[in-house]
Amino acid sequence: MSEKDNLKTVAEYFNAQPERTKKMLLELKKRILQGAPNAIELFNYNIPSYSLIEGGKREHQIMIAGYKNHVGFYPHPTTIEKFETDLTEFKKGKGSVQFPLDKPLPTELIIKMVVYRKEQINQQNT
C-alpha cells in the first residue's frame, strides 16, 4: 500500500504531490470551477473529483490526478470525443487526457470542456 492510498481528502492529495504537480492540479481545479462554479468537490477513487450535479455518480463527475510527468483530466468519453481535434497534441484515452507538467495547461479549452459536459448532463436530466 502506498502513502497515497492513505489519503482521505482532496487537500491531503494535493499536499502529497510534488510542487510542480500540485501547482498544475490546483490550476485544473480552478478551471473546473470556472466552468462549473457549483461543482461539488469530492474525493473518489483516491483522487479529486468534481460532481457537476448534486449527488452525481461517476458519469456526472470530472476527476483529476497527478502523475510523475503529467496530470490526468477525466471529463467523460463524450467530452474527449467532442474536443478530439483540440486535443491532438495530448495523449488521450477513451475518457481522459494527459497534460504534461512541462507545458502550460490549455485553460480556455479545459473550461470549454467542463461547460460542455455540464450542458450534456443538464440535457440528460431534463
XYZ file of N, CA, C and O in Angstrom:
504
model
N 0.849 -1.183 0.000
C 0.000 0.000 0.000
C 0.890 1.240 0.000
O 1.774 1.363 0.820
N 0.645 2.152 -0.925
C 1.456 3.356 -0.989
C 0.906 4.416 -0.054
O -0.216 4.332 0.430
N 1.725 5.438 0.162
C 1.325 6.547 1.019
C 0.065 7.221 0.483
O -0.800 7.651 1.240
N -0.094 7.271 -0.847
C -1.259 7.922 -1.442
C -2.552 7.154 -1.182
O -3.628 7.724 -1.238
N -2.457 5.861 -0.865
C -3.646 5.080 -0.547
C -4.258 5.485 0.792
O -5.416 5.191 1.053
N -3.491 6.152 1.627
C -3.971 6.551 2.951
C -4.612 7.933 2.961
O -5.090 8.370 3.993
N -4.602 8.614 1.844
C -5.150 9.968 1.782
C -6.670 9.915 1.875
O -7.306 9.031 1.325
N -7.217 10.907 2.571
C -8.665 10.907 2.808
C -9.381 12.129 2.227
O -10.592 12.130 2.114
N -8.625 13.182 1.881
C -9.261 14.400 1.384
C -8.525 14.921 0.150
O -7.374 14.563 -0.108
N -9.199 15.814 -0.563
C -8.579 16.445 -1.721
C -7.359 17.256 -1.278
O -6.308 17.198 -1.918
N -7.479 17.980 -0.188
C -6.348 18.785 0.305
C -5.143 17.899 0.611
O -4.007 18.238 0.250
N -5.365 16.775 1.266
C -4.271 15.844 1.544
C -3.653 15.344 0.243
O -2.428 15.221 0.134
N -4.490 15.056 -0.739
C -3.999 14.583 -2.034
C -3.101 15.641 -2.678
O -1.991 15.344 -3.118
N -3.586 16.875 -2.748
C -2.791 17.950 -3.348
C -1.467 18.115 -2.608
O -0.415 18.243 -3.233
N -1.517 18.118 -1.286
C -0.314 18.346 -0.492
C 0.682 17.197 -0.564
O 1.859 17.386 -0.252
N 0.242 16.026 -0.980
C 1.141 14.870 -1.104
C 1.878 14.860 -2.452
O 2.760 14.036 -2.673
N 1.525 15.787 -3.338
C 2.111 15.828 -4.683
C 3.408 16.635 -4.694
O 3.574 17.568 -3.909
N 4.304 16.320 -5.630
C 5.455 17.208 -5.846
C 4.942 18.605 -6.212
O 3.849 18.743 -6.776
N 5.714 19.623 -5.923
C 5.250 21.010 -6.069
C 4.735 21.328 -7.479
O 3.691 21.950 -7.630
N 5.431 20.908 -8.498
C 5.014 21.209 -9.871
C 3.670 20.544 -10.191
O 2.794 21.144 -10.811
N 3.490 19.316 -9.742
C 2.235 18.599 -9.961
C 1.108 19.265 -9.180
O 0.009 19.477 -9.714
N 1.381 19.600 -7.936
C 0.381 20.263 -7.095
C -0.087 21.571 -7.734
O -1.290 21.843 -7.808
N 0.853 22.353 -8.223
C 0.510 23.631 -8.843
C -0.416 23.421 -10.047
O -1.404 24.128 -10.214
N -0.115 22.423 -10.864
C -0.934 22.177 -12.045
C -2.307 21.614 -11.657
O -3.314 21.961 -12.272
N -2.356 20.765 -10.646
C -3.653 20.253 -10.180
C -4.525 21.382 -9.652
O -5.738 21.418 -9.914
N -3.925 22.307 -8.916
C -4.692 23.444 -8.396
C -5.192 24.333 -9.540
O -6.299 24.872 -9.471
N -4.392 24.458 -10.582
C -4.822 25.214 -11.756
C -5.982 24.491 -12.451
O -6.955 25.122 -12.878
N -5.896 23.175 -12.564
C -7.004 22.397 -13.143
C -8.274 22.588 -12.323
O -9.357 22.803 -12.877
N -8.153 22.498 -11.016
C -9.308 22.696 -10.128
C -9.926 24.072 -10.378
O -11.152 24.195 -10.510
N -9.081 25.088 -10.459
C -9.564 26.452 -10.689
C -10.365 26.530 -11.984
O -11.437 27.134 -12.028
N -9.861 25.901 -13.052
C -10.543 25.954 -14.340
C -11.839 25.143 -14.333
O -12.828 25.542 -14.954
N -11.849 24.029 -13.630
C -13.087 23.247 -13.496
C -14.149 24.105 -12.821
O -15.297 24.169 -13.266
N -13.753 24.793 -11.760
C -14.708 25.615 -11.015
C -15.112 26.866 -11.796
O -16.200 27.396 -11.576
N -14.277 27.311 -12.712
C -14.688 28.412 -13.588
C -15.787 27.937 -14.534
O -16.733 28.671 -14.799
N -15.640 26.733 -15.039
C -16.625 26.188 -15.967
C -17.893 25.702 -15.284
O -18.959 25.662 -15.893
N -17.767 25.318 -14.028
C -18.907 24.800 -13.250
C -18.775 25.301 -11.816
O -18.340 24.572 -10.921
N -19.125 26.571 -11.583
C -18.922 27.176 -10.256
C -19.610 26.441 -9.107
O -19.167 26.541 -7.969
N -20.663 25.698 -9.395
C -21.386 24.989 -8.340
C -20.948 23.535 -8.190
O -21.600 22.763 -7.479
N -19.851 23.166 -8.859
C -19.357 21.787 -8.748
C -19.032 21.473 -7.292
O -18.572 22.334 -6.540
N -19.291 20.241 -6.927
C -19.084 19.786 -5.548
C -17.811 18.952 -5.499
O -17.702 17.937 -6.191
N -16.850 19.402 -4.689
C -15.577 18.698 -4.590
C -15.734 17.441 -3.740
O -16.296 17.480 -2.651
N -15.233 16.335 -4.282
C -15.281 15.036 -3.613
C -13.904 14.386 -3.687
O -13.056 14.815 -4.466
N -13.732 13.339 -2.921
C -12.522 12.519 -3.029
C -12.998 11.115 -3.363
O -13.453 10.380 -2.504
N -12.961 10.779 -4.661
C -13.464 9.494 -5.161
C -12.331 8.705 -5.792
O -11.495 9.284 -6.495
N -12.341 7.416 -5.609
C -11.336 6.548 -6.216
C -9.915 7.018 -5.885
O -9.008 6.925 -6.701
N -9.756 7.609 -4.714
C -8.466 8.121 -4.220
C -7.907 9.278 -5.039
O -6.691 9.513 -5.025
N -8.766 9.996 -5.753
C -8.339 11.195 -6.480
C -9.414 12.280 -6.353
O -10.576 11.995 -6.064
N -9.020 13.545 -6.603
C -10.003 14.641 -6.561
C -11.047 14.489 -7.665
O -10.731 14.118 -8.802
N -12.272 14.793 -7.307
C -13.387 14.678 -8.225
C -14.314 15.867 -8.013
O -14.450 16.370 -6.900
N -14.956 16.284 -9.090
C -15.857 17.432 -9.030
C -17.185 17.024 -9.661
O -17.268 16.829 -10.878
N -18.188 16.866 -8.793
C -19.509 16.470 -9.268
C -20.198 17.691 -9.855
O -20.301 18.730 -9.205
N -20.673 17.557 -11.086
C -21.299 18.674 -11.768
C -22.760 18.850 -11.384
O -23.364 19.867 -11.720
N -23.317 17.843 -10.696
C -24.672 17.958 -10.145
C -24.667 17.366 -8.742
O -23.840 16.509 -8.421
N -25.586 17.817 -7.934
C -25.677 17.299 -6.567
C -25.983 15.803 -6.599
O -26.862 15.361 -7.336
N -25.234 15.036 -5.832
C -25.438 13.598 -5.770
C -25.001 12.869 -7.023
O -25.372 11.720 -7.239
N -24.204 13.534 -7.856
C -23.791 12.959 -9.127
C -22.958 11.695 -8.975
O -22.100 11.599 -8.116
N -23.249 10.728 -9.825
C -22.477 9.480 -9.884
C -21.216 9.723 -10.710
O -20.964 10.818 -11.187
N -20.443 8.691 -10.921
C -19.176 8.800 -11.647
C -19.336 9.529 -12.987
O -18.528 10.381 -13.347
N -20.390 9.239 -13.738
C -20.563 9.864 -15.052
C -20.935 11.346 -14.968
O -20.937 12.044 -15.976
N -21.218 11.822 -13.761
C -21.537 13.237 -13.552
C -20.350 13.995 -12.970
O -20.495 15.149 -12.581
N -19.217 13.339 -12.885
C -18.050 13.930 -12.236
C -16.905 14.107 -13.216
O -16.769 13.359 -14.179
N -16.099 15.114 -12.932
C -14.830 15.310 -13.620
C -13.749 15.042 -12.584
O -13.779 15.607 -11.489
N -12.826 14.166 -12.924
C -11.765 13.794 -11.988
C -10.427 14.287 -12.506
O -10.253 14.495 -13.714
N -9.502 14.474 -11.564
C -8.142 14.867 -11.919
C -7.175 14.051 -11.072
O -7.525 13.591 -9.986
N -5.962 13.878 -11.580
C -4.961 13.111 -10.837
C -3.565 13.573 -11.231
O -3.343 14.023 -12.348
N -2.645 13.439 -10.282
C -1.264 13.818 -10.524
C -0.379 12.608 -10.743
O -0.540 11.585 -10.078
N 0.539 12.741 -11.677
C 1.498 11.687 -12.001
C 2.889 12.300 -12.119
O 3.049 13.520 -12.036
N 3.862 11.464 -12.357
C 5.252 11.919 -12.394
C 5.503 12.980 -13.470
O 6.185 13.971 -13.220
N 4.954 12.781 -14.657
C 5.239 13.679 -15.776
C 4.025 14.411 -16.339
O 4.146 15.147 -17.317
N 2.853 14.166 -15.769
C 1.639 14.799 -16.290
C 0.555 14.845 -15.226
O 0.696 14.233 -14.166
N -0.500 15.568 -15.536
C -1.726 15.491 -14.743
C -2.788 14.879 -15.641
O -2.822 15.129 -16.852
N -3.631 14.052 -15.045
C -4.721 13.435 -15.776
C -5.998 14.229 -15.578
O -6.293 14.689 -14.477
N -6.748 14.375 -16.649
C -8.028 15.089 -16.644
C -9.045 14.127 -17.223
O -8.870 13.615 -18.337
N -10.095 13.836 -16.452
C -11.070 12.812 -16.813
C -12.468 13.418 -16.901
O -13.249 13.321 -15.963
N -12.810 14.039 -18.035
C -14.104 14.706 -18.137
C -15.255 13.812 -18.580
O -16.385 14.111 -18.268
N -15.015 12.754 -19.327
C -16.014 11.789 -19.787
C -15.687 11.480 -21.244
O -15.250 12.359 -21.988
N -15.913 10.252 -21.688
C -15.603 9.907 -23.085
C -16.281 10.805 -24.125
O -15.671 11.144 -25.142
N -17.522 11.210 -23.886
C -18.209 12.050 -24.876
C -17.534 13.417 -25.006
O -17.538 14.011 -26.091
N -16.973 13.899 -23.921
C -16.286 15.194 -23.948
C -14.966 15.078 -24.708
O -14.630 15.955 -25.520
N -14.237 14.009 -24.468
C -12.987 13.783 -25.205
C -13.297 13.687 -26.697
O -12.597 14.274 -27.532
N -14.347 12.974 -27.042
C -14.740 12.817 -28.444
C -15.089 14.170 -29.073
O -14.646 14.489 -30.179
N -15.862 14.970 -28.368
C -16.290 16.281 -28.876
C -15.090 17.196 -29.155
O -15.077 17.943 -30.133
N -14.084 17.146 -28.303
C -12.938 18.053 -28.417
C -11.702 17.372 -29.006
O -10.584 17.877 -28.866
N -11.902 16.268 -29.677
C -10.801 15.479 -30.254
C -9.822 16.332 -31.051
O -8.609 16.221 -30.881
N -10.327 17.186 -31.919
C -9.430 17.983 -32.769
C -8.643 19.019 -31.966
O -7.553 19.412 -32.381
N -9.173 19.456 -30.840
C -8.462 20.418 -29.989
C -7.409 19.740 -29.109
O -6.578 20.420 -28.516
N -7.479 18.429 -29.013
C -6.606 17.679 -28.106
C -5.529 16.879 -28.838
O -4.887 16.026 -28.232
N -5.315 17.160 -30.108
C -4.397 16.329 -30.900
C -2.973 16.304 -30.357
O -2.271 15.317 -30.532
N -2.536 17.358 -29.676
C -1.157 17.390 -29.187
C -0.978 16.664 -27.856
O 0.141 16.571 -27.348
N -2.059 16.140 -27.304
C -2.005 15.483 -25.998
C -2.286 13.992 -26.112
O -3.046 13.562 -26.981
N -1.710 13.240 -25.208
C -2.005 11.809 -25.119
C -3.399 11.665 -24.514
O -3.723 12.310 -23.518
N -4.219 10.807 -25.142
C -5.598 10.649 -24.703
C -5.946 9.180 -24.529
O -5.360 8.312 -25.154
N -6.946 8.961 -23.692
C -7.585 7.668 -23.563
C -9.045 7.867 -23.909
O -9.459 8.950 -24.314
N -9.836 6.852 -23.715
C -11.267 6.934 -24.054
C -11.959 8.102 -23.346
O -12.740 8.825 -23.947
N -11.669 8.289 -22.075
C -12.321 9.357 -21.313
C -11.346 10.261 -20.601
O -11.711 10.942 -19.643
N -10.096 10.278 -21.067
C -9.077 11.036 -20.344
C -8.108 11.725 -21.290
O -7.990 11.368 -22.460
N -7.432 12.704 -20.744
C -6.364 13.380 -21.463
C -5.237 13.650 -20.468
O -5.486 13.885 -19.281
N -4.011 13.566 -20.960
C -2.833 13.827 -20.137
C -2.245 15.178 -20.525
O -1.929 15.399 -21.701
N -2.095 16.048 -19.538
C -1.452 17.333 -19.756
C -0.055 17.264 -19.152
O 0.089 17.090 -17.937
N 0.994 17.387 -19.982
C 2.363 17.287 -19.481
C 2.683 18.410 -18.493
O 2.217 19.539 -18.650
N 3.489 18.094 -17.509
C 3.860 19.077 -16.488
C 4.758 20.183 -17.045
O 4.822 21.261 -16.468
N 5.438 19.914 -18.143
C 6.388 20.895 -18.672
C 5.782 21.838 -19.711
O 6.498 22.585 -20.374
N 4.456 21.808 -19.852
C 3.774 22.713 -20.782
C 2.616 23.386 -20.057
O 2.012 22.793 -19.164
N 2.259 24.601 -20.475
C 1.117 25.266 -19.838
C -0.186 24.510 -20.126
O -0.342 23.917 -21.188
N -1.082 24.564 -19.170
C -2.403 23.969 -19.379
C -3.182 24.774 -20.419
O -3.104 26.004 -20.431
N -3.968 24.101 -21.243
C -4.847 24.818 -22.180
C -6.110 25.262 -21.422
O -7.178 24.662 -21.530
N -5.962 26.320 -20.642
C -7.002 26.691 -19.672
C -8.360 26.977 -20.311
O -9.382 26.529 -19.805
N -8.376 27.716 -21.407
C -9.662 28.019 -22.043
C -10.328 26.751 -22.566
O -11.545 26.595 -22.470
N -9.540 25.848 -23.109
C -10.076 24.573 -23.592
C -10.656 23.758 -22.441
O -11.741 23.175 -22.566
N -9.971 23.718 -21.330
C -10.462 22.981 -20.158
C -11.810 23.536 -19.715
O -12.756 22.779 -19.466
N -11.920 24.847 -19.654
C -13.187 25.476 -19.255
C -14.293 25.089 -20.244
O -15.399 24.714 -19.845
N -13.995 25.154 -21.542
C -14.992 24.787 -22.560
C -15.429 23.334 -22.402
O -16.610 23.009 -22.563
N -14.484 22.462 -22.088
C -14.809 21.047 -21.917
C -15.723 20.840 -20.709
O -16.670 20.062 -20.766
N -15.444 21.539 -19.635
C -16.269 21.433 -18.426
C -17.683 21.950 -18.708
O -18.676 21.306 -18.353
N -17.769 23.104 -19.355
C -19.079 23.678 -19.691
C -19.857 22.721 -20.584
O -21.051 22.485 -20.367
N -19.193 22.151 -21.574
C -19.841 21.191 -22.469
C -20.382 19.996 -21.685
O -21.536 19.595 -21.879
N -19.568 19.434 -20.824
C -20.007 18.256 -20.051
C -21.177 18.607 -19.139
O -22.130 17.841 -19.017
N -21.117 19.763 -18.519
C -22.209 20.213 -17.647
C -23.504 20.358 -18.456
O -24.566 19.931 -18.020
N -23.402 20.923 -19.647
C -24.582 21.075 -20.514
C -25.130 19.713 -20.919
O -26.360 19.523 -20.950
N -24.261 18.768 -21.217
C -24.701 17.405 -21.555
C -25.505 16.804 -20.401
O -26.564 16.225 -20.610
N -24.977 16.924 -19.215
C -25.638 16.355 -18.033
C -26.978 17.039 -17.820
O -27.992 16.370 -17.549
N -27.014 18.357 -17.938
C -28.269 19.088 -17.754
C -29.325 18.639 -18.770
O -30.488 18.499 -18.434
N -28.914 18.407 -20.017
C -29.853 17.946 -21.040
C -30.382 16.554 -20.733
O -31.553 16.258 -20.957
N -29.525 15.689 -20.206
C -29.933 14.326 -19.861
C -30.906 14.318 -18.683
O -31.735 13.424 -18.567
N -30.802 15.311 -17.815
C -31.617 15.345 -16.596
C -32.870 16.181 -16.732
O -33.549 16.445 -15.759
N -33.177 16.639 -17.959
C -34.414 17.423 -18.116
C -35.478 16.619 -18.825
O -35.267 15.597 -19.381
